[in-house]
Short mmCIF file of C-alpha atoms in Angstrom, two decimals:
data_model
loop_
_atom_site.label_atom_id
_atom_site.label_comp_id
_atom_site.label_asym_id
_atom_site.label_seq_id
_atom_site.Cartn_x
_atom_site.Cartn_y
_atom_site.Cartn_z
CA MET A 1 163.69 208.78 230.98
CA THR A 2 161.98 207.61 228.02
CA THR A 3 161.95 203.94 227.56
CA ARG A 4 164.44 203.59 224.49
CA THR A 5 162.75 200.37 221.75
CA PRO A 6 162.89 199.43 217.56
CA ALA A 7 159.02 200.53 217.43
CA ALA A 8 159.83 203.66 219.33
CA GLU A 9 161.25 204.70 215.97
CA ALA A 10 157.43 206.18 215.90
CA VAL A 11 158.24 208.42 218.41
CA PRO A 12 160.46 211.61 217.24
CA ALA A 13 163.98 212.06 218.70
CA ALA A 14 163.10 215.48 219.74
CA PHE A 15 160.41 214.51 222.13
CA ARG A 16 162.32 211.19 223.20
CA ALA A 17 165.34 213.88 224.27
CA GLU A 18 163.17 215.68 226.91
CA PHE A 19 160.74 213.86 228.30
CA THR A 20 160.97 212.48 231.14
CA GLY A 21 158.75 209.61 231.58
CA GLU A 22 158.26 206.66 229.55
CA THR A 23 156.48 205.88 225.85
CA TYR A 24 154.82 203.59 224.90
CA VAL A 25 153.98 201.95 221.00
CA PRO A 26 153.11 199.39 219.91
CA GLY A 27 155.33 196.36 220.17
CA ASP A 28 157.45 198.04 222.88
CA PRO A 29 157.50 196.12 225.91
CA GLY A 30 154.71 197.15 228.30
CA TYR A 31 152.04 198.37 225.55
CA ASP A 32 149.53 195.72 225.72
CA GLU A 33 149.58 196.39 229.63
CA ALA A 34 149.56 200.18 229.46
CA ARG A 35 147.15 200.50 226.84
CA THR A 36 144.65 197.87 229.44
CA VAL A 37 141.94 199.92 231.32
CA PHE A 38 140.01 197.95 233.93
CA ASN A 39 136.49 197.72 231.87
CA SER A 40 137.55 194.75 229.48
CA MET A 41 134.74 195.26 226.67
CA ILE A 42 137.67 198.18 225.10
CA ASP A 43 140.34 197.06 223.34
CA ARG A 44 141.96 199.96 221.37
CA ARG A 45 145.33 200.78 220.59
CA PRO A 46 146.66 203.39 220.65
CA ALA A 47 149.45 205.12 218.38
CA VAL A 48 151.45 206.00 221.89
CA ILE A 49 151.17 206.15 225.29
CA ALA A 50 152.85 209.41 226.87
CA ARG A 51 153.17 208.16 230.80
CA CYS A 52 153.78 211.26 232.02
CA ALA A 53 156.03 212.54 234.98
CA SER A 54 155.20 216.15 235.49
CA ALA A 55 153.21 218.70 234.09
CA ALA A 56 155.54 219.81 231.60
CA ASP A 57 155.67 215.67 230.30
CA VAL A 58 152.23 216.72 229.45
CA ALA A 59 153.19 220.42 227.86
CA ARG A 60 155.27 218.20 225.19
CA ALA A 61 152.75 215.01 224.92
CA LEU A 62 150.03 218.17 223.89
CA ARG A 63 152.14 218.85 221.43
CA LEU A 64 153.77 215.47 220.12
CA ALA A 65 149.49 215.07 219.69
CA ARG A 66 149.20 218.77 217.65
CA GLU A 67 152.19 218.14 215.37
CA GLN A 68 151.10 214.22 214.43
CA ASP A 69 147.45 215.64 214.41
CA LEU A 70 146.85 212.57 216.98
CA GLU A 71 143.59 212.72 218.41
CA VAL A 72 143.96 212.91 222.62
CA ALA A 73 142.81 210.78 225.39
CA VAL A 74 143.09 211.44 229.10
CA ARG A 75 144.83 208.39 231.22
CA GLY A 76 144.02 209.31 235.23
CA GLY A 77 142.77 206.08 237.07
CA GLY A 78 141.54 204.22 233.99
CA HIS A 79 137.83 204.00 235.45
CA SER A 80 136.16 205.46 232.26
CA VAL A 81 133.48 202.57 231.90
CA ALA A 82 133.06 203.58 228.45
CA GLY A 83 136.63 203.62 228.04
CA MET A 84 137.45 207.40 227.45
CA ALA A 85 140.69 207.01 228.71
CA LEU A 86 142.10 205.11 225.19
CA SER A 87 142.28 206.97 221.66
CA GLU A 88 142.07 204.41 218.58
CA GLY A 89 145.54 205.20 216.54
CA GLY A 90 145.15 207.92 219.50
CA LEU A 91 147.98 209.50 221.98
CA VAL A 92 146.62 208.77 225.77
CA ILE A 93 148.43 210.81 228.05
CA ASP A 94 148.59 209.26 231.05
CA LEU A 95 149.00 210.35 234.68
CA SER A 96 149.91 206.66 236.51
CA ARG A 97 153.58 207.99 237.57
CA MET A 98 152.06 211.36 239.09
CA ARG A 99 150.16 209.60 242.30
CA THR A 100 151.79 211.85 245.47
CA VAL A 101 149.80 212.82 247.47
CA GLU A 102 150.46 215.31 249.93
CA VAL A 103 148.26 216.04 253.63
CA ASP A 104 149.08 219.36 255.31
CA ALA A 105 147.04 217.79 258.35
CA ASP A 106 147.47 221.55 259.73
CA ALA A 107 145.55 222.73 256.79
CA ARG A 108 143.22 220.01 257.08
CA SER A 109 144.01 219.71 252.78
CA ALA A 110 145.76 217.65 249.86
CA ARG A 111 147.45 218.35 247.26
CA VAL A 112 146.71 215.24 244.76
CA GLY A 113 148.37 214.01 241.54
CA GLY A 114 146.69 214.12 239.32
CA GLY A 115 146.90 209.83 238.36
CA ALA A 116 146.51 209.31 241.70
CA VAL A 117 144.38 206.40 242.86
CA MET A 118 141.30 206.46 246.27
CA SER A 119 143.89 203.47 247.79
CA ASP A 120 146.47 206.54 247.71
CA LEU A 121 144.69 209.74 248.85
CA ASP A 122 142.76 207.74 251.62
CA ARG A 123 146.44 205.37 252.59
CA ALA A 124 147.91 209.02 252.82
CA THR A 125 144.66 211.11 254.99
CA GLN A 126 144.45 208.08 257.16
CA PRO A 127 146.71 207.97 259.93
CA TYR A 128 146.08 212.01 260.86
CA ALA A 129 142.30 210.67 261.34
CA LEU A 130 141.01 213.29 258.05
CA ALA A 131 139.14 212.55 255.11
CA THR A 132 137.09 213.61 251.70
CA THR A 133 134.45 212.39 249.98
CA GLY A 134 135.98 209.81 247.95
CA GLY A 135 134.64 206.77 245.42
CA ARG A 136 133.26 203.82 246.60
CA VAL A 137 136.51 201.61 245.08
CA SER A 138 139.56 201.83 245.47
CA THR A 139 140.71 201.88 242.47
CA THR A 140 138.66 205.34 241.07
CA GLY A 141 141.04 208.34 239.88
CA VAL A 142 140.66 210.72 241.93
CA GLY A 143 140.94 213.09 238.72
CA GLY A 144 138.37 212.27 237.10
CA PHE A 145 135.63 211.51 240.18
CA THR A 146 135.91 214.10 241.41
CA LEU A 147 136.04 216.23 238.33
CA GLY A 148 133.19 215.04 237.45
CA GLY A 149 131.24 215.62 240.70
CA GLY A 150 132.18 213.01 242.93
CA SER A 151 129.33 210.67 245.05
CA GLY A 152 130.27 208.62 247.41
CA TRP A 153 129.83 206.91 250.92
CA LEU A 154 130.88 210.50 252.70
CA GLU A 155 129.27 212.82 250.58
CA ARG A 156 125.80 212.67 253.13
CA ALA A 157 128.30 214.08 255.81
CA PHE A 158 131.02 215.82 254.04
CA GLY A 159 129.73 217.04 250.12
CA LEU A 160 130.60 215.64 246.84
CA ALA A 161 134.41 215.87 245.98
CA CYS A 162 134.07 218.54 243.96
CA ASP A 163 132.86 220.40 247.03
CA ASN A 164 135.65 219.92 248.68
CA LEU A 165 138.19 221.45 245.34
CA LEU A 166 140.04 224.07 246.32
CA ALA A 167 142.17 224.39 243.87
CA ALA A 168 143.97 222.83 240.87
CA GLU A 169 147.28 222.70 238.17
CA VAL A 170 145.42 222.55 234.39
CA VAL A 171 147.90 222.02 231.37
CA THR A 172 145.40 223.83 228.67
CA ALA A 173 145.19 222.43 224.94
CA ASP A 174 148.44 224.79 224.06
CA GLY A 175 150.38 223.66 226.69
CA ARG A 176 150.08 226.37 229.25
CA THR A 177 149.45 225.55 232.75
CA VAL A 178 146.91 227.83 234.66
CA HIS A 179 145.97 227.94 237.74
CA THR A 180 142.64 228.28 239.74
CA SER A 181 140.55 228.27 242.98
CA ALA A 182 138.39 230.95 244.15
CA ASP A 183 140.31 233.58 243.61
CA GLU A 184 142.16 232.57 240.52
CA ASN A 185 140.81 232.34 236.68
CA PRO A 186 137.16 231.48 239.08
CA GLU A 187 135.28 230.95 235.92
CA LEU A 188 137.13 227.71 235.39
CA PHE A 189 136.98 226.54 238.97
CA TRP A 190 133.27 227.02 238.31
CA ALA A 191 134.02 224.48 235.67
CA LEU A 192 135.97 222.10 236.97
CA HIS A 193 132.68 221.31 239.35
CA GLY A 194 131.27 218.65 238.02
CA GLY A 195 132.85 219.59 234.19
CA GLY A 196 134.93 217.13 233.62
CA GLY A 197 137.83 216.72 231.35
CA ASN A 198 136.88 219.30 228.65
CA PHE A 199 139.35 221.82 229.16
CA GLY A 200 142.50 220.15 230.04
CA VAL A 201 144.75 218.05 231.70
CA VAL A 202 144.47 218.57 235.40
CA THR A 203 148.23 217.32 236.86
CA SER A 204 146.81 218.08 240.66
CA LEU A 205 143.65 218.37 242.42
CA THR A 206 143.84 220.95 245.92
CA LEU A 207 141.03 219.30 247.98
CA ARG A 208 139.98 220.09 251.85
CA LEU A 209 139.90 217.36 254.45
CA HIS A 210 137.49 216.68 257.06
CA ASP A 211 138.09 214.74 260.52
CA LEU A 212 137.15 211.70 260.86
CA PRO A 213 138.44 209.17 263.29
CA VAL A 214 135.86 206.83 262.77
CA MET A 215 134.09 205.05 260.39
CA SER A 216 131.49 202.02 261.01
CA ILE A 217 129.12 199.93 259.01
CA ALA A 218 125.83 197.51 259.21
CA LEU A 219 125.88 195.66 256.30
CA LEU A 220 123.19 192.89 256.95
CA LEU A 221 121.97 190.19 254.42
CA PHE A 222 118.20 189.63 253.35
CA ARG A 223 116.78 186.21 250.98
CA PRO A 224 115.72 188.61 247.47
CA GLU A 225 111.70 187.62 249.44
CA ASN A 226 112.22 189.88 251.81
CA GLY A 227 113.88 193.09 249.59
CA PRO A 228 111.07 195.17 249.53
CA GLU A 229 110.46 195.71 253.52
CA ALA A 230 114.48 195.68 253.67
CA VAL A 231 114.53 198.49 251.20
CA ARG A 232 111.26 200.01 252.70
CA THR A 233 112.81 200.26 256.14
CA TYR A 234 116.68 201.11 255.08
CA ARG A 235 114.49 204.32 252.97
CA ASP A 236 112.61 205.32 256.34
CA VAL A 237 115.26 205.41 258.20
CA LEU A 238 117.51 207.44 255.97
CA GLU A 239 115.13 209.96 255.03
CA SER A 240 115.32 211.26 259.19
CA ALA A 241 118.64 210.28 259.51
CA PRO A 242 121.83 212.78 260.88
CA ASP A 243 123.91 213.35 257.97
CA ALA A 244 126.02 210.93 258.93
CA ALA A 245 124.89 208.31 258.15
CA GLY A 246 125.36 207.00 254.16
CA GLY A 247 125.36 203.54 252.39
CA ALA A 248 123.32 202.10 249.39
CA CYS A 249 120.38 198.86 249.18
CA ILE A 250 122.92 196.32 246.81
CA TYR A 251 121.43 193.19 245.79
CA ILE A 252 123.99 191.75 244.60
CA THR A 253 125.42 187.59 244.18
CA GLY A 254 126.05 186.02 247.43
CA PRO A 255 129.87 186.25 248.42
CA PRO A 256 132.40 183.45 249.51
CA GLU A 257 133.05 184.49 253.12
CA GLU A 258 132.71 183.66 255.82
CA TRP A 259 130.41 185.10 257.40
CA VAL A 260 128.05 184.20 254.64
CA PRO A 261 125.64 181.04 255.17
CA GLU A 262 126.72 178.92 252.60
CA ALA A 263 123.04 178.47 251.21
CA LEU A 264 123.55 182.41 250.07
CA VAL A 265 126.75 181.50 247.97
CA GLY A 266 126.38 182.23 244.03
CA ARG A 267 122.84 183.23 244.61
CA LEU A 268 120.90 186.84 244.18
CA VAL A 269 120.53 188.40 247.52
CA CYS A 270 120.17 192.34 249.43
CA GLY A 271 122.41 193.36 250.98
CA VAL A 272 121.14 196.69 252.91
CA LEU A 273 124.69 198.73 253.80
CA MET A 274 124.44 201.61 256.35
CA THR A 275 127.73 204.06 256.56
CA TYR A 276 127.99 206.28 259.68
CA ALA A 277 130.69 208.64 259.49
CA GLY A 278 131.46 208.56 263.26
CA PRO A 279 130.94 205.18 265.73
CA VAL A 280 129.78 201.58 266.07
CA ALA A 281 126.97 202.35 269.22
CA ASP A 282 126.02 206.19 267.15
CA LEU A 283 125.36 203.49 264.10
CA ARG A 284 123.48 201.03 266.16
CA ASP A 285 120.67 203.61 267.51
CA VAL A 286 120.56 204.98 264.32
CA ALA A 287 119.19 201.95 262.93
CA ALA A 288 117.69 200.07 265.14
CA PRO A 289 114.84 199.67 262.68
CA LEU A 290 116.61 198.47 260.40
CA LEU A 291 118.10 196.01 262.97
CA ALA A 292 115.16 194.35 264.38
CA LEU A 293 114.77 192.97 261.03
CA GLU A 294 114.48 189.91 261.10
CA ARG A 295 117.76 188.69 258.10
CA GLU A 296 120.60 185.66 257.02
CA ALA A 297 123.77 187.43 258.38
CA ASP A 298 125.11 190.87 259.13
CA VAL A 299 128.66 192.35 259.89
CA ILE A 300 128.50 195.34 262.48
CA THR A 301 131.23 197.18 262.57
CA GLU A 302 133.89 200.55 263.47
CA ILE A 303 136.03 200.01 259.97
CA PRO A 304 138.96 201.98 258.89
CA TYR A 305 137.89 204.54 256.43
CA ALA A 306 140.12 203.41 253.28
CA ASP A 307 139.01 199.54 254.50
CA LEU A 308 135.75 200.77 253.57
CA GLN A 309 136.62 201.97 250.53
CA CYS A 310 138.71 198.30 249.30
CA MET A 311 135.30 196.22 250.14
CA LEU A 312 133.28 195.66 246.92
CA ASP A 313 136.49 197.41 244.76
CA ASP A 314 135.18 196.17 240.51
CA PRO A 315 136.78 192.47 240.01
CA PRO A 316 139.47 193.03 237.44
CA GLY A 317 138.83 191.94 234.10
CA MET A 318 135.56 191.90 234.33
CA ARG A 319 133.25 193.11 231.50
CA ASN A 320 131.09 196.51 232.95
CA TYR A 321 128.18 198.41 231.77
CA TRP A 322 126.38 201.13 233.46
CA SER A 323 124.24 203.43 234.06
CA ALA A 324 121.70 205.54 236.29
CA GLU A 325 118.43 207.72 236.82
CA TYR A 326 117.63 210.62 239.82
CA LEU A 327 114.80 210.50 241.05
CA ASP A 328 112.75 213.11 242.48
CA GLY A 329 111.16 210.27 245.78
CA LEU A 330 110.59 206.95 246.83
CA PRO A 331 107.14 205.99 247.45
CA ASP A 332 106.90 202.52 248.09
CA GLU A 333 106.06 202.78 244.33
CA ALA A 334 109.12 203.30 243.28
CA VAL A 335 110.46 200.42 245.98
CA SER A 336 108.74 197.87 244.41
CA ALA A 337 109.81 198.12 241.24
CA TYR A 338 113.39 198.94 242.52
CA CYS A 339 112.94 195.39 244.35
CA ALA A 340 111.51 194.39 240.98
CA GLY A 341 114.21 194.67 238.51
CA ALA A 342 116.71 192.31 240.42
CA ALA A 343 114.98 188.91 239.87
CA THR A 344 116.22 189.24 235.37
CA MET A 345 119.43 190.99 237.05
CA PRO A 346 122.48 188.36 235.82
CA VAL A 347 123.18 185.86 238.91
CA PRO A 348 126.03 184.80 239.66
CA SER A 349 128.00 187.44 238.69
CA ALA A 350 129.67 190.29 240.19
CA THR A 351 126.82 192.42 238.69
CA GLN A 352 125.24 195.04 241.63
CA HIS A 353 122.19 196.63 241.71
CA VAL A 354 122.33 199.70 243.22
CA LEU A 355 120.12 201.95 244.94
CA PHE A 356 121.94 206.02 246.89
CA PRO A 357 121.29 208.04 249.45
CA MET A 358 121.57 211.11 248.90
CA GLY A 359 120.31 214.77 251.09
CA GLY A 360 122.59 216.15 253.92
CA ALA A 361 125.83 218.05 252.81
CA VAL A 362 124.85 217.28 248.94
CA ALA A 363 121.34 218.77 248.75
CA ARG A 364 123.03 221.40 250.89
CA GLY A 365 125.73 222.61 248.05
CA ALA A 366 126.84 224.92 245.90
CA ALA A 367 123.68 225.41 243.77
CA GLU A 368 125.61 227.47 241.72
CA TYR A 369 127.28 224.51 239.69
CA PRO A 370 126.67 222.25 237.11
CA LEU A 371 125.60 219.05 239.19
CA PRO A 372 121.38 219.11 239.14
CA TRP A 373 121.52 215.72 240.39
CA ARG A 374 122.69 216.50 243.70
CA SER A 375 118.68 217.57 244.85
CA SER A 376 117.86 214.56 244.49
CA PRO A 377 116.95 212.19 246.91
CA TRP A 378 117.80 208.91 245.59
CA ALA A 379 119.47 207.44 242.62
CA VAL A 380 119.07 203.84 241.36
CA HIS A 381 122.22 202.24 239.18
CA PRO A 382 122.67 199.32 237.60
CA PHE A 383 126.26 198.02 238.28
CA GLY A 384 126.45 195.45 235.45
CA VAL A 385 129.97 193.81 235.78
CA TRP A 386 130.41 189.55 233.99
CA GLU A 387 132.84 187.75 231.92
CA ASP A 388 131.44 186.03 229.16
CA GLU A 389 130.90 188.00 225.94
CA ALA A 390 128.40 186.02 224.98
CA ASP A 391 126.27 187.22 228.21
CA ASP A 392 126.87 191.17 226.60
CA ASP A 393 123.88 191.99 225.13
CA ARG A 394 121.81 190.21 227.85
CA VAL A 395 122.68 192.13 230.89
CA ARG A 396 122.88 196.03 228.42
CA GLU A 397 119.20 195.23 227.94
CA TRP A 398 119.03 194.97 231.95
CA VAL A 399 120.30 197.99 232.89
CA ARG A 400 118.08 199.77 230.33
CA ARG A 401 114.85 197.23 231.96
CA VAL A 402 116.12 199.53 234.95
CA ARG A 403 116.20 203.02 233.76
CA GLY A 404 112.80 202.06 232.23
CA ALA A 405 111.21 200.50 235.81
CA VAL A 406 112.10 203.48 238.14
CA MET A 407 111.56 206.20 234.97
CA PRO A 408 108.68 207.59 236.06
CA TRP A 409 110.30 209.22 240.14
CA ALA A 410 113.13 210.67 237.80
CA SER A 411 114.42 213.64 237.97
CA GLY A 412 116.28 213.15 234.08
CA ALA A 413 119.20 214.65 235.73
CA VAL A 414 122.63 211.74 235.55
CA TYR A 415 125.94 211.91 237.67
CA LEU A 416 127.18 211.28 234.16
CA ASN A 417 130.53 209.49 236.08
CA PHE A 418 127.82 206.89 236.19
CA ILE A 419 126.95 206.22 232.72
CA GLY A 420 128.63 205.50 229.39
CA ARG A 421 128.72 207.24 226.45
CA GLU A 422 124.30 207.44 226.21
CA GLY A 423 123.90 210.57 223.52
CA GLN A 424 124.57 214.02 223.47
CA GLU A 425 121.18 214.80 224.91
CA ARG A 426 121.99 212.65 228.19
CA VAL A 427 125.44 214.26 228.27
CA VAL A 428 123.48 217.98 228.75
CA SER A 429 120.86 216.40 231.06
CA GLY A 430 124.09 215.79 233.35
CA PHE A 431 124.86 219.66 233.73
CA GLY A 432 121.27 221.24 233.45
CA GLU A 433 120.62 223.73 230.49
CA ASP A 434 121.56 227.10 232.15
CA ALA A 435 124.87 225.22 233.11
CA TYR A 436 125.61 223.73 229.49
CA GLU A 437 125.91 226.95 227.87
CA ARG A 438 127.62 228.18 230.56
CA LEU A 439 130.27 225.12 230.03
CA SER A 440 130.74 226.16 226.52
CA ARG A 441 132.02 229.86 227.35
CA VAL A 442 135.00 228.05 229.63
CA LYS A 443 135.05 225.25 227.09
CA ALA A 444 136.08 227.90 224.19
CA ASP A 445 138.31 229.92 226.41
CA TYR A 446 140.00 226.98 226.97
CA ASP A 447 139.85 224.20 224.75
CA PRO A 448 138.04 225.92 221.77
CA GLU A 449 139.21 223.40 219.11
CA ASN A 450 137.95 220.79 221.21
CA VAL A 451 140.52 218.69 222.24
CA PHE A 452 139.60 217.06 224.71
CA HIS A 453 136.73 215.83 223.98
CA LEU A 454 136.86 211.64 224.85
CA ASN A 455 134.58 212.67 227.90
CA HIS A 456 131.32 213.49 228.04
CA ASN A 457 131.49 216.48 225.98
CA VAL A 458 131.06 219.87 226.80
CA LYS A 459 131.58 221.53 222.81
CA PRO A 460 133.25 225.13 222.97
CA ALA A 461 130.80 227.99 222.36
CA VAL A 462 130.24 229.56 218.59
CA ALA A 463 131.66 233.68 218.90
CA VAL A 464 129.14 235.73 218.01
CA VAL A 465 130.49 238.03 215.19
#
């Protein structure tokens, strides 16, 4: 039943009587914890946080928002870098109680609650030696990740997360529960393949699973002056590698791990991570040119996929600012520009300067989905993570410089889950102009008043009379 406190008089008694989750208003025990998201730069105070236990609760919360004219935010994993999971003075539909994952091993599918995070999904599928494309950390919400497209370590082998979306349950702005799949409400189903949370609250997703009996990694650390050679070698390997191979080049602060030489701890290092959906012997064969390079440290091993997902988890309570550019190619000049960007990266910090390979099943995926960036072979992702507010301007400027440095090779398309608020033109570039117009028409059908606008927003099309 709903948590009752003296401050909860702001929530009508009729709502409390039928709502089966918990509500939090300012002054309630647990309110400050409930309004905390992973990006500590975000400090917003909603009027009501409705922690829903069911799709019916979501509909009730939406009705309350309409009755009290409250701006609606939707929180799954709370991982939006722009803090779109919170509304200042509004109502937050918090799905964090809805984290059940039901695996159907025979059907190779999983039904995932709208509030589940990646570790919920990965730990549930691991006992069956099954997996699907998740993010690159364990704390990302499955719902927002998938609806935005879903780029992760397994994408070259299994496609983007949304490519594996089989069905969804959506509560629309008017409180209806709508089921959608390729055969049921197909236009809405199309829109959920990259269109984000624009069309309703997704309370469950059914995802296709793939066989993954073993996962392997090779994580190599190089001194930064040797970074360009390592990155070029990684590029050459990935451009002819099987789809099972993936990973990233990542400039980071040397971590205080046993396998990292003391001289590198707290200093800038160039990391090269090769992931492989298969045994480590096969990884060694594919990565042979990379493994032939002189390096400072390495870890080469088989690892449970769910454990890999935890390796680069974002530290809690940190300040975050990210962006990305998707590249049409990666010539040596682009490699040099990418590597040069590490010189002004904030070190020591949890910041990462990342270069991802695309291709494989990503590039072969359905071209009709609103994901124009899927055809890009490489992506640069400056990922600012730091502690001190005094460094805000410095880190944001570093992110912008990295984007500018690789702009000569940029396609203009962008994965919106990787960026914060960068303007409406950037939103359109994340979908493509034609797809944006189609999304606008779907938006007009399911959310004509743009109730769900705290996202990379698609504005509803205006009817022509």
